[in-house]
GROMACS .gro file of C-alpha atoms in nm:
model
  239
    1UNK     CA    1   7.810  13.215  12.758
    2UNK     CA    2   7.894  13.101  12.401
    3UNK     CA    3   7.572  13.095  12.261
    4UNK     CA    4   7.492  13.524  12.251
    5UNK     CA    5   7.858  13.570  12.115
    6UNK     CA    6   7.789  13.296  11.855
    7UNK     CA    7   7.450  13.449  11.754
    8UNK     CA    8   7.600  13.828  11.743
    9UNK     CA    9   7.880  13.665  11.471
   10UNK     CA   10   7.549  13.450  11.286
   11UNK     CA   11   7.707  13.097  11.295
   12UNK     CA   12   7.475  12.900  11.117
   13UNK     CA   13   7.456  12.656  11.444
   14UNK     CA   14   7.479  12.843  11.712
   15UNK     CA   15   7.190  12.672  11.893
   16UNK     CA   16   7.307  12.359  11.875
   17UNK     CA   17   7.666  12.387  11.924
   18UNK     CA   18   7.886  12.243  12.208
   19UNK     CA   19   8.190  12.266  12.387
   20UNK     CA   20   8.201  11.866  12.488
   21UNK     CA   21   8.163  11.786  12.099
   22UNK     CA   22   8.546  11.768  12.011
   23UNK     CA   23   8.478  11.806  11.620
   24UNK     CA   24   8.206  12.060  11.647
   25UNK     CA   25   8.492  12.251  11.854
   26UNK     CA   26   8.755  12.184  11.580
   27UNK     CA   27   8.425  12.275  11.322
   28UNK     CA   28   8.381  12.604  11.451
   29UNK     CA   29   8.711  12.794  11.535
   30UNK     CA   30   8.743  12.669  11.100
   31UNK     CA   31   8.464  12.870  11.061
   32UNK     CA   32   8.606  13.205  11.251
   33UNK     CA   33   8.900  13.156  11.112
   34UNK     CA   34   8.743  13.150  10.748
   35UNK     CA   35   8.459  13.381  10.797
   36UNK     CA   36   8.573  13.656  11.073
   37UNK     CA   37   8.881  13.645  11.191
   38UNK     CA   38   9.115  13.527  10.834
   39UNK     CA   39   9.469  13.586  10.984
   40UNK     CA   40   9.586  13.323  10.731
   41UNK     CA   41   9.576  13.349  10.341
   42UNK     CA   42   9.353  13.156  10.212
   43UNK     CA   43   9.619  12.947   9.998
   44UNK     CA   44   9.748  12.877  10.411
   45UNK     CA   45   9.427  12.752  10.554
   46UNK     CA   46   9.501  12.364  10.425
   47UNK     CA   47   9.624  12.203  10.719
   48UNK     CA   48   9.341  12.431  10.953
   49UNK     CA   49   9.108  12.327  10.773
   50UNK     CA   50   9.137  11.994  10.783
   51UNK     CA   51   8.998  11.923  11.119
   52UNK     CA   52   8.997  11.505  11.091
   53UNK     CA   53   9.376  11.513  11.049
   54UNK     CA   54   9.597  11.356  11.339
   55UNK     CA   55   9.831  11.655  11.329
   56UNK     CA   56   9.538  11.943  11.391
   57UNK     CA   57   9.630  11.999  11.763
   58UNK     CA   58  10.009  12.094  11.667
   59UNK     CA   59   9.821  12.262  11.394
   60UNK     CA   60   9.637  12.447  11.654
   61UNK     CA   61   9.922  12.546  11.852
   62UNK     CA   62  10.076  12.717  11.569
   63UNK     CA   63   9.760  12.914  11.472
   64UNK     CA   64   9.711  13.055  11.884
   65UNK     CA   65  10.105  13.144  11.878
   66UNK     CA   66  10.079  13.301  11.559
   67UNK     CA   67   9.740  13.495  11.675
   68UNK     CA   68   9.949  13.608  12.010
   69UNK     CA   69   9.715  13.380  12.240
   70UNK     CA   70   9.939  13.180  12.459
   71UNK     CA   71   9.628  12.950  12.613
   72UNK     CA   72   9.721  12.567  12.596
   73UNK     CA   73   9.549  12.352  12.359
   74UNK     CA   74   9.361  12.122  12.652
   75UNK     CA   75   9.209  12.429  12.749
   76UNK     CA   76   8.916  12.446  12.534
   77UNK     CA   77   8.673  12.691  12.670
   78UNK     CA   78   8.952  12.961  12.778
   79UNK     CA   79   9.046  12.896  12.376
   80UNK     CA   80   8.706  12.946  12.276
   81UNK     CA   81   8.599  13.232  12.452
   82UNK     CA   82   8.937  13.407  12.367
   83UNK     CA   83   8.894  13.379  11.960
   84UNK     CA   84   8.484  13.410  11.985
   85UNK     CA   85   8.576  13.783  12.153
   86UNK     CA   86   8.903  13.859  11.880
   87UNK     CA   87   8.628  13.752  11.601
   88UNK     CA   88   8.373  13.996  11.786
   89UNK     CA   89   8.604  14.260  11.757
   90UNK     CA   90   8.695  14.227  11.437
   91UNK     CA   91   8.340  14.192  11.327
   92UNK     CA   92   8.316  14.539  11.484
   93UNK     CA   93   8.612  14.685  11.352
   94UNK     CA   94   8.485  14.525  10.989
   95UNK     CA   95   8.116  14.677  11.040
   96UNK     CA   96   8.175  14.994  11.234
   97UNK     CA   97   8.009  15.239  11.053
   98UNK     CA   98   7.686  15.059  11.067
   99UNK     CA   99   7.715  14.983  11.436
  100UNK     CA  100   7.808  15.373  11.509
  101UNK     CA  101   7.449  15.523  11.475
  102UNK     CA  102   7.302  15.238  11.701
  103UNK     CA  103   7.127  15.347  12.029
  104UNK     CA  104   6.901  15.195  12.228
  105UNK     CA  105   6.589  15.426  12.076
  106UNK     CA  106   6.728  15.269  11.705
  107UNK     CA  107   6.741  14.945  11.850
  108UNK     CA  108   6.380  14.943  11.989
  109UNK     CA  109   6.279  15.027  11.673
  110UNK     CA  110   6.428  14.740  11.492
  111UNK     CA  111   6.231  14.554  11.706
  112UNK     CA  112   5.920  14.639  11.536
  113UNK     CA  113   5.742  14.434  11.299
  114UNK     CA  114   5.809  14.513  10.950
  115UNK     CA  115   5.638  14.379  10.592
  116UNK     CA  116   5.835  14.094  10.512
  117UNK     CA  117   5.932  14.043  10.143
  118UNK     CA  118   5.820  13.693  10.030
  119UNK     CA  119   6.099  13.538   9.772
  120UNK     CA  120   5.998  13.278   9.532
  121UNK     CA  121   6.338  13.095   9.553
  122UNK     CA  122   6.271  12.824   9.831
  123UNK     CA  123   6.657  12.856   9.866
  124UNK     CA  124   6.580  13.215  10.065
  125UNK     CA  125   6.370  12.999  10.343
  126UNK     CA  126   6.548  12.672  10.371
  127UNK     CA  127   6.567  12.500  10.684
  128UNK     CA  128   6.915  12.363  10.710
  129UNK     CA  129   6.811  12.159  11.007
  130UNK     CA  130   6.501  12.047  10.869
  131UNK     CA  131   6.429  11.660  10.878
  132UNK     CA  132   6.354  11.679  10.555
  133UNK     CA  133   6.651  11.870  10.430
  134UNK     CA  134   6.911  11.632  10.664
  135UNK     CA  135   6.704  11.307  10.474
  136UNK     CA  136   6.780  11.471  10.122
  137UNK     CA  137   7.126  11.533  10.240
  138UNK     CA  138   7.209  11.142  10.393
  139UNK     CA  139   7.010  11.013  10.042
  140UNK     CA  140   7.286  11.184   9.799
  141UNK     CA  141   7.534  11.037  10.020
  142UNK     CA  142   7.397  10.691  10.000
  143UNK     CA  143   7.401  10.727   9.590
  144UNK     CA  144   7.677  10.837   9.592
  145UNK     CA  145   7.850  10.608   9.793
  146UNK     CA  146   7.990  10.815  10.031
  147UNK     CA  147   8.031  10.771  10.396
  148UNK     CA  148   7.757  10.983  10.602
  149UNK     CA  149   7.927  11.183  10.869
  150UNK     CA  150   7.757  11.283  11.217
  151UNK     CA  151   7.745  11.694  11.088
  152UNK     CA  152   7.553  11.653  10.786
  153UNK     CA  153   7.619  11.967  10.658
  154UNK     CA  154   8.009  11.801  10.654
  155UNK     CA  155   7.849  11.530  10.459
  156UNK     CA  156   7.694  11.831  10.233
  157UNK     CA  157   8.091  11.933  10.152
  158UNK     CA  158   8.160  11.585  10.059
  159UNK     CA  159   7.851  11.560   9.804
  160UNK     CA  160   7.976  11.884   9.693
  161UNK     CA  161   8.345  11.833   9.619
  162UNK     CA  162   8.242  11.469   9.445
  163UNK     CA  163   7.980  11.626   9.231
  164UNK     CA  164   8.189  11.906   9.144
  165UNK     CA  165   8.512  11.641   9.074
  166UNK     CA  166   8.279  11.402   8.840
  167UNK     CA  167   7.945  11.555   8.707
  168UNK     CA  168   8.159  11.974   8.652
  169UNK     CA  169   8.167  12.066   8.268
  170UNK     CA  170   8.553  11.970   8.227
  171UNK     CA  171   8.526  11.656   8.368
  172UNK     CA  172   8.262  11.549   8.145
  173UNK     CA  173   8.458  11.664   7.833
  174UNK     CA  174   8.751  11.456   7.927
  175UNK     CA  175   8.531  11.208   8.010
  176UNK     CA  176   8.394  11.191   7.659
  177UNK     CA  177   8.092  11.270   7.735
  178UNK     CA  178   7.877  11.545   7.553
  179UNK     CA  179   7.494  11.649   7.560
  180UNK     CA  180   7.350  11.815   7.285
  181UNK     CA  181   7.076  12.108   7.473
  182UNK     CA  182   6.896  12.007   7.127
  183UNK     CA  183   6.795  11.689   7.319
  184UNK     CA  184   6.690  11.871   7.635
  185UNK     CA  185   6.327  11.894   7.673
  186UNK     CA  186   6.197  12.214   7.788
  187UNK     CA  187   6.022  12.049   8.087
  188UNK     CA  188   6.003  11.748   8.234
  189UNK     CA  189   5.726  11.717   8.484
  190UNK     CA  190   5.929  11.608   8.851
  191UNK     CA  191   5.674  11.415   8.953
  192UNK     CA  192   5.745  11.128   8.651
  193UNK     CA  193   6.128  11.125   8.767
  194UNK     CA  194   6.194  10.852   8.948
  195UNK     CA  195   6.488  10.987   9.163
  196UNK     CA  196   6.576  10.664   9.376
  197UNK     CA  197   6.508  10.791   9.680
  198UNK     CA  198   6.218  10.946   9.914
  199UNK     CA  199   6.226  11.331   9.886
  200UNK     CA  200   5.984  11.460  10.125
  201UNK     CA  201   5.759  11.756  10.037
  202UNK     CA  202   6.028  12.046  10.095
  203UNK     CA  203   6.286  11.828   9.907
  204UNK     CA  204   6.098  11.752   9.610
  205UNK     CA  205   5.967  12.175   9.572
  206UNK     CA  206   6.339  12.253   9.608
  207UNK     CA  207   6.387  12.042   9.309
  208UNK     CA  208   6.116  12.140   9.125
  209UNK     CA  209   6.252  12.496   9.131
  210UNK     CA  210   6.574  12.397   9.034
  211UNK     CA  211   6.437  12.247   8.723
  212UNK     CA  212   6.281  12.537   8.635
  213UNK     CA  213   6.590  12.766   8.696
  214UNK     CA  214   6.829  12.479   8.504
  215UNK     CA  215   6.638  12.527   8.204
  216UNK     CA  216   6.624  12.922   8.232
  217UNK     CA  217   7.027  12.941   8.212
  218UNK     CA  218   7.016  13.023   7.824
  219UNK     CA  219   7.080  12.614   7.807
  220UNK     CA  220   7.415  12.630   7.926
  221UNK     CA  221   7.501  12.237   8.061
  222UNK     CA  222   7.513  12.284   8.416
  223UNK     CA  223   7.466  11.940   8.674
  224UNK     CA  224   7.173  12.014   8.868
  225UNK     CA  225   7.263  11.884   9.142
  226UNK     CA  226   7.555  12.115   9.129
  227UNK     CA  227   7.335  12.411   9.127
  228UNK     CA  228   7.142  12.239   9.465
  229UNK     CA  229   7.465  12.195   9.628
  230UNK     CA  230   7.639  12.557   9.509
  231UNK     CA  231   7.363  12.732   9.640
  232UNK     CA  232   7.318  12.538   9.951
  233UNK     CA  233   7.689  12.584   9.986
  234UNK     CA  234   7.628  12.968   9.999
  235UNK     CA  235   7.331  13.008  10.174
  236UNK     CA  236   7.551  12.810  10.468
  237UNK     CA  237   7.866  13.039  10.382
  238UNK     CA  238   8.089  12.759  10.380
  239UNK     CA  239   8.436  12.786  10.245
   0.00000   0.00000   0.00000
């Protein structure tokens, strides 16, 4: 039942998701809340957003009162299938003058296969749910020394926030730190980099083209990993 709604909004897991996982629940009314239905400011969202928090049910409570939804919090799937049809509506409301032409002749037509357009940014075609990509994920965690979570894309926020906190431009210069793009080389091939950890085929291309891109920003000083992690960040539209 949850699975067509999810698909119609595109959340990014809506083949795996379910109702029995108490976090992926917690997970994914975050997400409608950030990406469809945004009753709250985004300065408000904290305390929602924080979905490991002890006080997230009470939080809960607040957010269905304050959306007019009087369900209780234990139950779940009446909760669920109430915001997944106020976020369908709104995604209407938010899109209708591309939905207004649509019949079932237009529709039919969609189906038909098109020329694809090819990018040459492996970004375009990554497999969040890749083996490959969930390995490369779990081995920045363990060099970074941070605590894998069971949602690795979760884990993908933490890498994020750290390497945005210690490797970002101002916290090098208050570190002390400076690099002179004078003693950047204009390429290093990836395959001598020893990065500490075994990449896979997908994972080392990715990187490979984010070398290439790094050195193409007019030598601005930007972490690559940073770029990895922005971009994967927005490919996943996560807030």
């Amino acid at each position: 039942m949850y699975k067509r709604k999810l698909k119609a909004l595109d959340y990014y897991q809506h083949e795996n998701f379910t109702l029995n996982d108490d976090l992926q629940f917690r997970n994914l009314l975050v997400w409608l809340e950030n990406k469809k239905i945004r009753h709250y400011k985004i300065e408000d969202r904290t305390k929602f957003n924080d979905v490991t928090s002890s006080e997230w049910p009470e939080t809960l409570t607040k957010y269905l009162k304050d959306l007019g939804c009087h369900v209780t919090n234990s139950d779940t799937p009446t909760i669920l299938d109430w915001l997944l049809g106020l976020a369908v509506r709104l995604d209407y409301e938010d899109n209708a003058d591309a939905y207004k032409d649509l019949t079932s002749e237009n529709l039919a037509a969609l189906k038909i296969d098109k020329p694809k357009i090819k990018s040459d940014n492996p970004l375009d075609n990554l497999d969040f749910e890749h083996p490959d990509f969930k390995a490369g994920i779990a081995s920045l965690a363990q060099l970074l020394q941070i605590p894998r979570h069971s949602d690795h894309l979760i884990t993908l926020q933490a890498v994020s926030k750290l390497v945005k906190a210690r490797l970002s431009a101002e916290s090098l210069k208050s570190s002390g730190s400076s690099v002179s793009t004078q003693d950047i080389p204009k390429e290093i091939p990836l395959e001598q980099c020893i990065l500490g950890f075994d990449t896979g085929g997908r994972f080392r291309l990715l990187l490979s083209q984010i070398q290439k891109t790094h050195y193409n920003i007019g030598q601005t000083v930007v972490p690559v990993t940073d770029i990895i992690l922005s971009q994967c960040l927005c490919q996943l539209q996560i807030m």
